[in-house]
mmCIF file of C-alpha atoms in Angstrom:
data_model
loop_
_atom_site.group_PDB
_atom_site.id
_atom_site.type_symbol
_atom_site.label_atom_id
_atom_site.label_comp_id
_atom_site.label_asym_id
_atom_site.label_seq_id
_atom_site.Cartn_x
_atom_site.Cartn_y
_atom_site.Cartn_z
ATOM 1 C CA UNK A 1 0.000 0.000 0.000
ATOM 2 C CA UNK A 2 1.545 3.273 -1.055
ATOM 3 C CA UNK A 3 2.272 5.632 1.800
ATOM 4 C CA UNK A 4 0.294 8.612 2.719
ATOM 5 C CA UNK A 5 2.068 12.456 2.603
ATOM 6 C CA UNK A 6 1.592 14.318 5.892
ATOM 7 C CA UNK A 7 2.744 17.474 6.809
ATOM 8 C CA UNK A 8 3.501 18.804 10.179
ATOM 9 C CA UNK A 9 2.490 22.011 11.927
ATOM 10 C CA UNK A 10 3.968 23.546 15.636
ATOM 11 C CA UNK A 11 3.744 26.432 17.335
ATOM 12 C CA UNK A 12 6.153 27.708 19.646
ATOM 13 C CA UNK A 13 4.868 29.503 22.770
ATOM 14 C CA UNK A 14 6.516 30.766 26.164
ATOM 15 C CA UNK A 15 3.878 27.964 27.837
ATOM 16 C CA UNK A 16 5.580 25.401 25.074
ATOM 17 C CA UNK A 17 4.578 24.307 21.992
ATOM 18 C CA UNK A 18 1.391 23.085 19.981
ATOM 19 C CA UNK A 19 1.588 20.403 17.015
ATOM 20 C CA UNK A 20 -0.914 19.411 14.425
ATOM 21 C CA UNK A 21 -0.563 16.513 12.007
ATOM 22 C CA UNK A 22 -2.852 16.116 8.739
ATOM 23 C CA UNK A 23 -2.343 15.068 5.542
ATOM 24 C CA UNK A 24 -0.889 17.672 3.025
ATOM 25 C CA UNK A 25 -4.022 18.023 0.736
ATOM 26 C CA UNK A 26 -6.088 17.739 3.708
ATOM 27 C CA UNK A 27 -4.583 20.978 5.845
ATOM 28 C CA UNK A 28 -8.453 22.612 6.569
ATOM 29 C CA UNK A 29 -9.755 19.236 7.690
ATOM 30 C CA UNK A 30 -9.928 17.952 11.926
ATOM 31 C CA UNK A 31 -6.190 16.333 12.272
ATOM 32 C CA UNK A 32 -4.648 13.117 12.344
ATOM 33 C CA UNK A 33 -3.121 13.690 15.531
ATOM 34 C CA UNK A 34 -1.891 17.257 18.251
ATOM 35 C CA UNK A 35 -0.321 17.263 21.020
ATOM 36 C CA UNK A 36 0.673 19.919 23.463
ATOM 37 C CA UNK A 37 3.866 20.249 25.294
ATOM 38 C CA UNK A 38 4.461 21.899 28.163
ATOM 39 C CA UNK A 39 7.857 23.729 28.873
ATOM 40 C CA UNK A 40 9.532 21.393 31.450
ATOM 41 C CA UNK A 41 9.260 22.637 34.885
ATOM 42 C CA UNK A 42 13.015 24.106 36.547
ATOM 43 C CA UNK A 43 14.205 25.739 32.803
ATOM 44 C CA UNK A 44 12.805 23.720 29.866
ATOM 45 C CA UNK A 45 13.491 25.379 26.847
ATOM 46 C CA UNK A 46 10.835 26.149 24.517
ATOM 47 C CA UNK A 47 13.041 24.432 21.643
ATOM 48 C CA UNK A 48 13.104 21.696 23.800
ATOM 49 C CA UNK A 49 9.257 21.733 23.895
ATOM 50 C CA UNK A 50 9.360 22.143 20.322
ATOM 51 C CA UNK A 51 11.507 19.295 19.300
ATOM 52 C CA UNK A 52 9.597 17.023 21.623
ATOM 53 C CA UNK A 53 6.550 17.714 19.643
ATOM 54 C CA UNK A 54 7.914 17.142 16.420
ATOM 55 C CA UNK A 55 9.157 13.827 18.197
ATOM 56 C CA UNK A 56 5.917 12.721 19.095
ATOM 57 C CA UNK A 57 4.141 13.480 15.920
ATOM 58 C CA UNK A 58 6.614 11.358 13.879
ATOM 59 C CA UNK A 59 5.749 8.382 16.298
ATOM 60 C CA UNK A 60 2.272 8.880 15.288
ATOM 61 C CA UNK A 61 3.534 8.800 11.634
ATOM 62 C CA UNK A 62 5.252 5.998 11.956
ATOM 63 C CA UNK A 63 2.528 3.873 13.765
ATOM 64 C CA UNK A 64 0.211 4.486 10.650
ATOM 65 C CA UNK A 65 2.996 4.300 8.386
ATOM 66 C CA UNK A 66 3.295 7.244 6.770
ATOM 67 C CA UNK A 67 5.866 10.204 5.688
ATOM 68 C CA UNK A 68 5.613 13.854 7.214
ATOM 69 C CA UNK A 69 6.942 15.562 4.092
ATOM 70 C CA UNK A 70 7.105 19.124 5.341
ATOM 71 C CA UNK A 71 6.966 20.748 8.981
ATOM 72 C CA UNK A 72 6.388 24.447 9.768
ATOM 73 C CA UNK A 73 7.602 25.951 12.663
ATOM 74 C CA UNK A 74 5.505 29.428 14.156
ATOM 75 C CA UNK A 75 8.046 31.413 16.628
ATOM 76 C CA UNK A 76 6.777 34.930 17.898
ATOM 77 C CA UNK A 77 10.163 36.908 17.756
ATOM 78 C CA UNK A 78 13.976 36.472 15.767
ATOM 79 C CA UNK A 79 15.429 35.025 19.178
ATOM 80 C CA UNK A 80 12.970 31.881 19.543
ATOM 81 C CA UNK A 81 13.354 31.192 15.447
ATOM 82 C CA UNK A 82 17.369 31.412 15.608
ATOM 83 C CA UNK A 83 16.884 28.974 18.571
ATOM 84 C CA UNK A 84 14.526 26.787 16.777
ATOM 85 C CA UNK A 85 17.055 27.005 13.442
ATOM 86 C CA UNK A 86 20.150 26.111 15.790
ATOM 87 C CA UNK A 87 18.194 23.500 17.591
ATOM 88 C CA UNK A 88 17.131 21.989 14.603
ATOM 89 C CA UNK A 89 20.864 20.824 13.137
ATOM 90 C CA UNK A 90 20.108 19.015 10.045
ATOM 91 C CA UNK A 91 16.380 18.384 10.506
ATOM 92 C CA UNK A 92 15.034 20.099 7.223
ATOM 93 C CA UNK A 93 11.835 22.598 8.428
ATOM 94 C CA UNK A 94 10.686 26.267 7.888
ATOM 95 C CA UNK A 95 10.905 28.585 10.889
ATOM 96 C CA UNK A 96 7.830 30.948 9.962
ATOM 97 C CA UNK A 97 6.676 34.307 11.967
ATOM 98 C CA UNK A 98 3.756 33.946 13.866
ATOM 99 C CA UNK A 99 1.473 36.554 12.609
ATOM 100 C CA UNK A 100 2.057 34.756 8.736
ATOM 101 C CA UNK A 101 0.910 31.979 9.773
ATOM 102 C CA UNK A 102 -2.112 33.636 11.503
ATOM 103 C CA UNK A 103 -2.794 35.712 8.765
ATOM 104 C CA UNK A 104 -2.615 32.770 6.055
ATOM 105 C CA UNK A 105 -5.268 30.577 8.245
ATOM 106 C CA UNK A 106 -7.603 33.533 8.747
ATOM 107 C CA UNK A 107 -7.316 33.875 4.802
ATOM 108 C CA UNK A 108 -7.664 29.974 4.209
ATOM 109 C CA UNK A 109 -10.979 30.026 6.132
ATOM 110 C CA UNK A 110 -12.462 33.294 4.557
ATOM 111 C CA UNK A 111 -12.170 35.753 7.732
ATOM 112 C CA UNK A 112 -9.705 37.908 6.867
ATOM 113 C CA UNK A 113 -11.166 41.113 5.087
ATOM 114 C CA UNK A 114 -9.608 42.107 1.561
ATOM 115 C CA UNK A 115 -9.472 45.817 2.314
ATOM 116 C CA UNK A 116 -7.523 47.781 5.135
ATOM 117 C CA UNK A 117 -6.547 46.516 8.321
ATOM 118 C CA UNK A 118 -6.558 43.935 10.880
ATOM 119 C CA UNK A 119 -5.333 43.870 14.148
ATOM 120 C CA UNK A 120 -4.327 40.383 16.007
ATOM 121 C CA UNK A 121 -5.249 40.457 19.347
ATOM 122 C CA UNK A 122 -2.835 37.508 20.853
ATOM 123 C CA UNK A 123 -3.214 36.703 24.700
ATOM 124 C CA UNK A 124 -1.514 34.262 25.896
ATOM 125 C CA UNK A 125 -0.176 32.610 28.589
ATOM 126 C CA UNK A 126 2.780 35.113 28.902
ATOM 127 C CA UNK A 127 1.142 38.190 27.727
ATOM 128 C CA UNK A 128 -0.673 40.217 25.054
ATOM 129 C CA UNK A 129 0.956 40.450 21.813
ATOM 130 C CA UNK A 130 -0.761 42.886 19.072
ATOM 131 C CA UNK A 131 -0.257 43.119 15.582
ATOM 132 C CA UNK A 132 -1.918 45.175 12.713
ATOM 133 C CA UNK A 133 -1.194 44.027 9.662
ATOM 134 C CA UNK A 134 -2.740 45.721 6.103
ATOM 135 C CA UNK A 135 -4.753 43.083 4.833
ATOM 136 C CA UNK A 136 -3.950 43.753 1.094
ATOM 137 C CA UNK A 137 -0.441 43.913 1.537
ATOM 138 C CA UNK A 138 0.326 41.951 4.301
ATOM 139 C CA UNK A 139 2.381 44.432 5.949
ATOM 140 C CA UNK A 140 2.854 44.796 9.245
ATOM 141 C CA UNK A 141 2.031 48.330 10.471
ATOM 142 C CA UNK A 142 3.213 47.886 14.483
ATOM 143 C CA UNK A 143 3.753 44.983 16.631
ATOM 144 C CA UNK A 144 3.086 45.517 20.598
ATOM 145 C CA UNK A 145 3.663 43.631 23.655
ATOM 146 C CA UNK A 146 2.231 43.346 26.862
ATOM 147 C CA UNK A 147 2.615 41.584 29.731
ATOM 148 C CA UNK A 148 0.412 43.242 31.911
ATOM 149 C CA UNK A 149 -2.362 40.859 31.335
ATOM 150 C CA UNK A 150 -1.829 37.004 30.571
ATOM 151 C CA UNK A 151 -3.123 33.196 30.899
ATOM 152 C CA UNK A 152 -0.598 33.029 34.065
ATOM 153 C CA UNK A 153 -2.015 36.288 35.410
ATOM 154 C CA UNK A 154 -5.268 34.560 35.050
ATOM 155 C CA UNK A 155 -4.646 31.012 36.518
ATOM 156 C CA UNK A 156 -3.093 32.771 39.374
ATOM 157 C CA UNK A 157 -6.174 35.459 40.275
ATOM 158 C CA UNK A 158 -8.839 32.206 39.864
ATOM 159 C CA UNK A 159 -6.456 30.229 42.225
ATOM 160 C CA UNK A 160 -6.055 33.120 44.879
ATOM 161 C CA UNK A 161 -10.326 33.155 44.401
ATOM 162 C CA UNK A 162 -10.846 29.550 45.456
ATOM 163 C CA UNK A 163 -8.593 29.930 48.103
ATOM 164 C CA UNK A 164 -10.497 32.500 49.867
ATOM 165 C CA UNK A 165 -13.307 29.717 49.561
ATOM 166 C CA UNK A 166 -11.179 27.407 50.964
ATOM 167 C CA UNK A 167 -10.037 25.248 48.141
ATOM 168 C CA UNK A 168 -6.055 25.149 47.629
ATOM 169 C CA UNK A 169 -5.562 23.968 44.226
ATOM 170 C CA UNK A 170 -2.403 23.308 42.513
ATOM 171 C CA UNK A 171 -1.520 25.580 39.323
ATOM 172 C CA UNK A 172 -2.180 22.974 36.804
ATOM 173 C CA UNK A 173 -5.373 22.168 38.333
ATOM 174 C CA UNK A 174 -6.541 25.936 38.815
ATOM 175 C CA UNK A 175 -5.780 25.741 34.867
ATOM 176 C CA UNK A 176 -8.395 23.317 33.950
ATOM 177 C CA UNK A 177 -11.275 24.787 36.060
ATOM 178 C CA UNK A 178 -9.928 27.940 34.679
ATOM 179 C CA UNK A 179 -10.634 26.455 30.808
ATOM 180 C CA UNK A 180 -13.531 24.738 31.817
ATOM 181 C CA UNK A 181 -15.585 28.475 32.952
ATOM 182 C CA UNK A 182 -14.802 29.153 28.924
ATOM 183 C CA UNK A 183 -17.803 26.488 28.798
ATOM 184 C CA UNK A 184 -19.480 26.401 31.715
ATOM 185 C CA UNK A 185 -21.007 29.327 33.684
ATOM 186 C CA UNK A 186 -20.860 27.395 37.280
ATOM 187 C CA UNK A 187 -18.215 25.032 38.632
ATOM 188 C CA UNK A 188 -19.062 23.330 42.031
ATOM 189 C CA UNK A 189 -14.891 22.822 42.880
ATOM 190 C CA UNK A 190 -13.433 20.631 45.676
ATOM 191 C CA UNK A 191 -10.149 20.490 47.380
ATOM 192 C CA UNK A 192 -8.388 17.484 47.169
ATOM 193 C CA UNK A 193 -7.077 16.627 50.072
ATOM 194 C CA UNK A 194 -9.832 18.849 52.984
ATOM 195 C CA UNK A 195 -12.805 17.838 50.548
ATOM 196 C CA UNK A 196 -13.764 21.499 51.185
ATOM 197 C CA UNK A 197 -16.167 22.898 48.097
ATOM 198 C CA UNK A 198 -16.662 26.465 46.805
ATOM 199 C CA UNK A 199 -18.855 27.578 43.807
ATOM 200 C CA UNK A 200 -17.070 30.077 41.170
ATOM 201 C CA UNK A 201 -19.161 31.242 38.170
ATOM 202 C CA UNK A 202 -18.031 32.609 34.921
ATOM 203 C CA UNK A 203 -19.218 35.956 36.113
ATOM 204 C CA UNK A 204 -16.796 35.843 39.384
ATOM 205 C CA UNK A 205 -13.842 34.815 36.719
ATOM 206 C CA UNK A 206 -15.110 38.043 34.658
ATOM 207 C CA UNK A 207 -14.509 40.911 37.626
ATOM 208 C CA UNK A 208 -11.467 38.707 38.228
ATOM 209 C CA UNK A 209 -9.704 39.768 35.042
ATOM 210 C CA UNK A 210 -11.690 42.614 33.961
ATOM 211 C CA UNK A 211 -9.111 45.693 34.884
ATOM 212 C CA UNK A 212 -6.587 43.292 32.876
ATOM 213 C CA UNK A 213 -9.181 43.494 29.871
ATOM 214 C CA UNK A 214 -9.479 46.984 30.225
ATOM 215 C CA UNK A 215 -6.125 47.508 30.119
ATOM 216 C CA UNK A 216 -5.704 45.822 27.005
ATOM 217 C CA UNK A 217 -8.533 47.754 25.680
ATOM 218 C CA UNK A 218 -6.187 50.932 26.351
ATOM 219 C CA UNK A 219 -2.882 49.190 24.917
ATOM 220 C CA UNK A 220 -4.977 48.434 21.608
ATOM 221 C CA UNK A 221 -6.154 51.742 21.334
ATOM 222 C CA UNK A 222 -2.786 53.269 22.076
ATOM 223 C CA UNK A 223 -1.081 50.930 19.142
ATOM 224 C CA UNK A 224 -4.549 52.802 16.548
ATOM 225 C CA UNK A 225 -3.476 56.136 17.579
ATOM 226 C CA UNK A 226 0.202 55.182 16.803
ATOM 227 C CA UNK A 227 -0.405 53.523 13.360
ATOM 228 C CA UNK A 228 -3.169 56.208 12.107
ATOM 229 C CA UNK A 229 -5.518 53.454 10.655
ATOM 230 C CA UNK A 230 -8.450 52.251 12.058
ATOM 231 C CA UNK A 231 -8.448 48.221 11.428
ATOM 232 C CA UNK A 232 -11.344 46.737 9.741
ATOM 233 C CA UNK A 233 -11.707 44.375 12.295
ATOM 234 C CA UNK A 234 -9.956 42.185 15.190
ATOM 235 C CA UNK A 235 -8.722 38.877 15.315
ATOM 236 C CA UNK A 236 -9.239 37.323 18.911
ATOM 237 C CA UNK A 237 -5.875 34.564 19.167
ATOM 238 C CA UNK A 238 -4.766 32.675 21.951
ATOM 239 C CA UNK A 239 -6.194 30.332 24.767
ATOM 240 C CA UNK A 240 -7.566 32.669 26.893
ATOM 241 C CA UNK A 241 -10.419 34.445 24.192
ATOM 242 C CA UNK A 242 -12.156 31.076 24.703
ATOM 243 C CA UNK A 243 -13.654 32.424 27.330
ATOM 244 C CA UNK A 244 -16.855 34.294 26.279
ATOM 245 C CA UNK A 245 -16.493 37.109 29.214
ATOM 246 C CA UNK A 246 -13.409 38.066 28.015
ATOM 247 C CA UNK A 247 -14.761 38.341 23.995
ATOM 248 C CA UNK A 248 -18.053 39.894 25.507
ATOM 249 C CA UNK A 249 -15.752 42.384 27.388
ATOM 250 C CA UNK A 250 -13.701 43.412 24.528
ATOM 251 C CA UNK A 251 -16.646 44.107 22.251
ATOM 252 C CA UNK A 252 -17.909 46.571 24.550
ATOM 253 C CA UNK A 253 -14.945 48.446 25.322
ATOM 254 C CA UNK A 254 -13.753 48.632 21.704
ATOM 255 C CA UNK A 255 -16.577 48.664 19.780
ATOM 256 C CA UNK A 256 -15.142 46.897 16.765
ATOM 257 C CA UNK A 257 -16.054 44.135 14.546
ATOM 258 C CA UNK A 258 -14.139 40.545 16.206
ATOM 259 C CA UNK A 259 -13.080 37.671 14.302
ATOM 260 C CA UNK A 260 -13.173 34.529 16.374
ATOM 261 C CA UNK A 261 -12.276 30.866 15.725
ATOM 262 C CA UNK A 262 -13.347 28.349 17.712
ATOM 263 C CA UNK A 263 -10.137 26.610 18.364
ATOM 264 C CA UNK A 264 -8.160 30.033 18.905
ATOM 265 C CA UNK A 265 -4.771 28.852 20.602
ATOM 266 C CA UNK A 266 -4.352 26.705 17.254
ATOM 267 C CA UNK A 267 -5.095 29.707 14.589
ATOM 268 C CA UNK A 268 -1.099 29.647 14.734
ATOM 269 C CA UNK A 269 -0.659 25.827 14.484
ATOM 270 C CA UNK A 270 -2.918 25.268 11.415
ATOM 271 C CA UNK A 271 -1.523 28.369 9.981
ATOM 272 C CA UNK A 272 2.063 26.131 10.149
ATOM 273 C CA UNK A 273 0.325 23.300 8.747
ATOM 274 C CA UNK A 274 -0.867 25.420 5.306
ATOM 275 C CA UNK A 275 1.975 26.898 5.125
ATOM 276 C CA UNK A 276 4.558 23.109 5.447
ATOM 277 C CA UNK A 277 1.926 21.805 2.764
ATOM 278 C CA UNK A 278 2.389 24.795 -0.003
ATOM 279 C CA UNK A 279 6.308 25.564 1.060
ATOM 280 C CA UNK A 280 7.821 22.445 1.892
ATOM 281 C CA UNK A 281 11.525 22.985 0.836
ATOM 282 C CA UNK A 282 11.250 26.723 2.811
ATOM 283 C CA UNK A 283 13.662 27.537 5.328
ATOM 284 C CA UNK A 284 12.430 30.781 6.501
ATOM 285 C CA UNK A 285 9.178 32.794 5.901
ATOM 286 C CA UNK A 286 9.132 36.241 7.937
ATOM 287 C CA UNK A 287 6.861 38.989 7.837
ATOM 288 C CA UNK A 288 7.222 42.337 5.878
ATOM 289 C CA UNK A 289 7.499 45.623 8.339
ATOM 290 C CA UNK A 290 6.298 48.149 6.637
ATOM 291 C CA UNK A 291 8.459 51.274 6.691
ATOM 292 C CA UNK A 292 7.169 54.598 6.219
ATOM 293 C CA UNK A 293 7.914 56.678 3.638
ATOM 294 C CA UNK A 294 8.891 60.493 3.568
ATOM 295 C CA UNK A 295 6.055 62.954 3.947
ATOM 296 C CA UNK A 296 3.387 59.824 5.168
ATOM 297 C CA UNK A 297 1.761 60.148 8.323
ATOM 298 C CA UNK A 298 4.223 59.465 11.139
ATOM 299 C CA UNK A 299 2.660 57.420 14.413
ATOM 300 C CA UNK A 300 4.111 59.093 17.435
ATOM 301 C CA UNK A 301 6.563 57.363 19.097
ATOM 302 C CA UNK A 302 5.104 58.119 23.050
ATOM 303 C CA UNK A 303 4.670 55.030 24.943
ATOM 304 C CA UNK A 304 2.167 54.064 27.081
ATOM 305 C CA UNK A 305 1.294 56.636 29.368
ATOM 306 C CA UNK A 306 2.569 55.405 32.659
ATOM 307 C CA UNK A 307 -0.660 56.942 34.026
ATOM 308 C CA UNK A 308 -3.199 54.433 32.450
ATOM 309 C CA UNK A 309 -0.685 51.316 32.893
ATOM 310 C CA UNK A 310 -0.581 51.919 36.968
ATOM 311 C CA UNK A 311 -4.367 52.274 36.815
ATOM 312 C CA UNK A 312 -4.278 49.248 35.424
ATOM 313 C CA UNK A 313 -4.957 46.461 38.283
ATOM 314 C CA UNK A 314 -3.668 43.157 36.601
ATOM 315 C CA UNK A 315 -1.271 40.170 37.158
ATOM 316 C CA UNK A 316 1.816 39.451 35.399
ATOM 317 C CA UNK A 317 3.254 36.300 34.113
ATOM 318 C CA UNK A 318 6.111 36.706 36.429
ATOM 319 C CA UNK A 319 3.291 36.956 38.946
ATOM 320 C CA UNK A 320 4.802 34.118 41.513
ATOM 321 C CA UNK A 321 6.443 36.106 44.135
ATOM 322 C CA UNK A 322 3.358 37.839 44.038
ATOM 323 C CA UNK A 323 0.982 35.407 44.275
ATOM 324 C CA UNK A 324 3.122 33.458 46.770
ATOM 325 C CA UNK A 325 2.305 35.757 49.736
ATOM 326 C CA UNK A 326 -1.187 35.444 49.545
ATOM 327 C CA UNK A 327 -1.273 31.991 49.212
ATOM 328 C CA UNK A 328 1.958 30.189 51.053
ATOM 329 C CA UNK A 329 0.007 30.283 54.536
ATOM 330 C CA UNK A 330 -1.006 26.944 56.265
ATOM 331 C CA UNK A 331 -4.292 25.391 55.750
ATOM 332 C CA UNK A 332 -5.549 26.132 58.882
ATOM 333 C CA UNK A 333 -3.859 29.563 59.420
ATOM 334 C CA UNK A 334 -5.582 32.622 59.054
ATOM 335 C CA UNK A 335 -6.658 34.773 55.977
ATOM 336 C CA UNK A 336 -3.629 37.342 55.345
ATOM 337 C CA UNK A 337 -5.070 38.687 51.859
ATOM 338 C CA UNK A 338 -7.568 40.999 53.575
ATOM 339 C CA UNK A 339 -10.264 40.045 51.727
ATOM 340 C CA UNK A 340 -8.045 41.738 48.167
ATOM 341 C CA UNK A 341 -6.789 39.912 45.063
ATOM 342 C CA UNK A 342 -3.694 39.836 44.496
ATOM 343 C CA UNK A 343 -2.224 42.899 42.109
ATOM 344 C CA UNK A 344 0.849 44.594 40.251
ATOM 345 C CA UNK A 345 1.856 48.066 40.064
ATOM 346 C CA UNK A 346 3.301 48.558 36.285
ATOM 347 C CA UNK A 347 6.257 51.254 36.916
ATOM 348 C CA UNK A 348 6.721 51.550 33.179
ATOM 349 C CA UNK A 349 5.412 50.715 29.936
ATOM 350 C CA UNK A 350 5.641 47.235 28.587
ATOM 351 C CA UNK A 351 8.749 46.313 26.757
ATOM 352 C CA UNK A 352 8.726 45.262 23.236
ATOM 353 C CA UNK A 353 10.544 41.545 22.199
#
């Protein structure tokens, strides 16, 4: 029996790294196989991650007998694709910027508009990354980064919540109840080892991250007033817009039209997996900046004010030390959080890379 042709997809994440295996006329189609990977605790790499992806994915090749002919790499900056390229020796695959591969999905599946603007809104575990791109070109206007507001930021405000209920959950478990509010509005949760229960609703998770939304809000409006072009719409990336409160959030504060998939932390991934079917022999694919020209409109060059980022009243990725205080204290010690979630003064504005 001849062999099938598959083609790999993986993108590469500060949480770790996302894969996607279909066949290469197949790309828009539910996949063979995906896995996620998870940066090893105690300083995994997230070429490590990567690698261990790809690994897994050819074992599920192999089992069904069949040849991966082209894998795609997605990094989000030139430091994780040099790292990927280095890492990768002799293994032939093409190190792609994120927002192409976004962009080329969003295309693939008809939600991209063929006029002006878009802007992809990226939240992640780490952080907020924005792009607007010109949607005729494919030019990319300004690139932002935040990490004023993240998937760790989030995990870690939901955990300090069911504490003050009297659940103590680990960080990987305050995860999954935190994914599972992106379907359900209540969640009856229990502690482990006290069989103590609490009740959170999607609503508590909502005023939970809502200043962090808001802020956001801000930082995409900031990044509009710097570019001079009013996108034609919004692309919602990244785990955390699964959650409807978040989406519903957005649309108020910004008015503008959103473009949503339903699987939105793997718009990257199957981005990867178009682009290893149609560019297999690739060894780089990077985005075009572009660069104004003499006499055009010139976006000021101000950051954020520090005003509106200290108003801001959101976690961090680097959260932990944080986050530690209010909940290192004994089970049956006394409440030391006085009755506030846990928060970050932002000093400065956030720095780009």
């Amino acid at each position: 029996m001849e062999a099938m042709v598959l083609v790999l997809g993986v993108s590469a994440g500060a949480a770790g790294a996302r894969a996607m295996l279909t066949h290469s006329d197949q790309p828009h189609l539910p996949p063979i196989d995906r896995c996620k990977v998870l940066r090893r605790a105690g300083g995994g790499s997230m070429e490590e991650a990567v690698f261990e992806a790809i690994r897994l994915m050819r074992k599920s090749a192999a089992k069904r007998d069949e040849f991966i002919t082209g894998i795609a790499v997605t990094t989000r900056c030139s430091n994780h694709a040099e790292s990927v390229r280095t890492a990768a020796g002799r293994n032939r695959l093409t190190v792609i910027d994120e927002p192409v591969a976004q962009l080329r999905y969003l295309r693939f599946t008809g939600r991209l508009p063929t006029e002006g603007s878009i802007l992809l809104y990226d939240l992640g575990a780490s952080g907020l990354t924005l792009t607007q791109i010109d949607c005729r070109t494919d030019a990319v206007l300004a690139t932002k980064r935040s990490t004023v507001v993240g998937g760790d930021g989030h995990d870690a405000l939901l955990r300090w919540l069911l504490t003050r209920g009297g659940v103590t959950l680990d960080l990987a478990n305050t995860r999954r109840q935190k994914e599972a509010l992106a379907s359900e509005r209540v969640l009856a949760v229990c502690d482990p080892i006290t069989g103590q229960r609490t009740v959170v609703t999607r609503s508590d998770f909502a005023e939970l991250v809502e200043a962090g939304i808001h802020h956001s809000a801000s930082f995409v409006r900031h990044m509009i007033d710097e570019t001079g072009v009013q996108p034609t719409g919004m692309a919602l990336l990244g785990g955390c817009t699964r959650n409807k409160s978040i989406r519903d959030e957005l649309k108020q504060q910004l008015g503008m039209q959103l473009i949503y998939d339903p699987e939105p932390e793997f718009v990257s991934t199957r981005g990867a997996v178009l682009l290893a079917a149609e560019r297999p022999s690739a060894r780089s694919i990077r985005s075009v900046h572009l660069t104004p020209h003499s006499g055009a409109h010139e976006a000021p060059s101000s950051p954020v004010s520090r005003r509106k980022l200290v108003a801001a009243v959101a976690v961090t990725a680097t959260l932990g030390g944080t986050i530690v205080g209010a909940l290192a204290m004994n089970r049956d010690g006394g409440d030391h959080t006085d009755g506030k979630p846990p928060t970050v003064e932002v000093v400065g504005p956030p720095k780009h890379g």
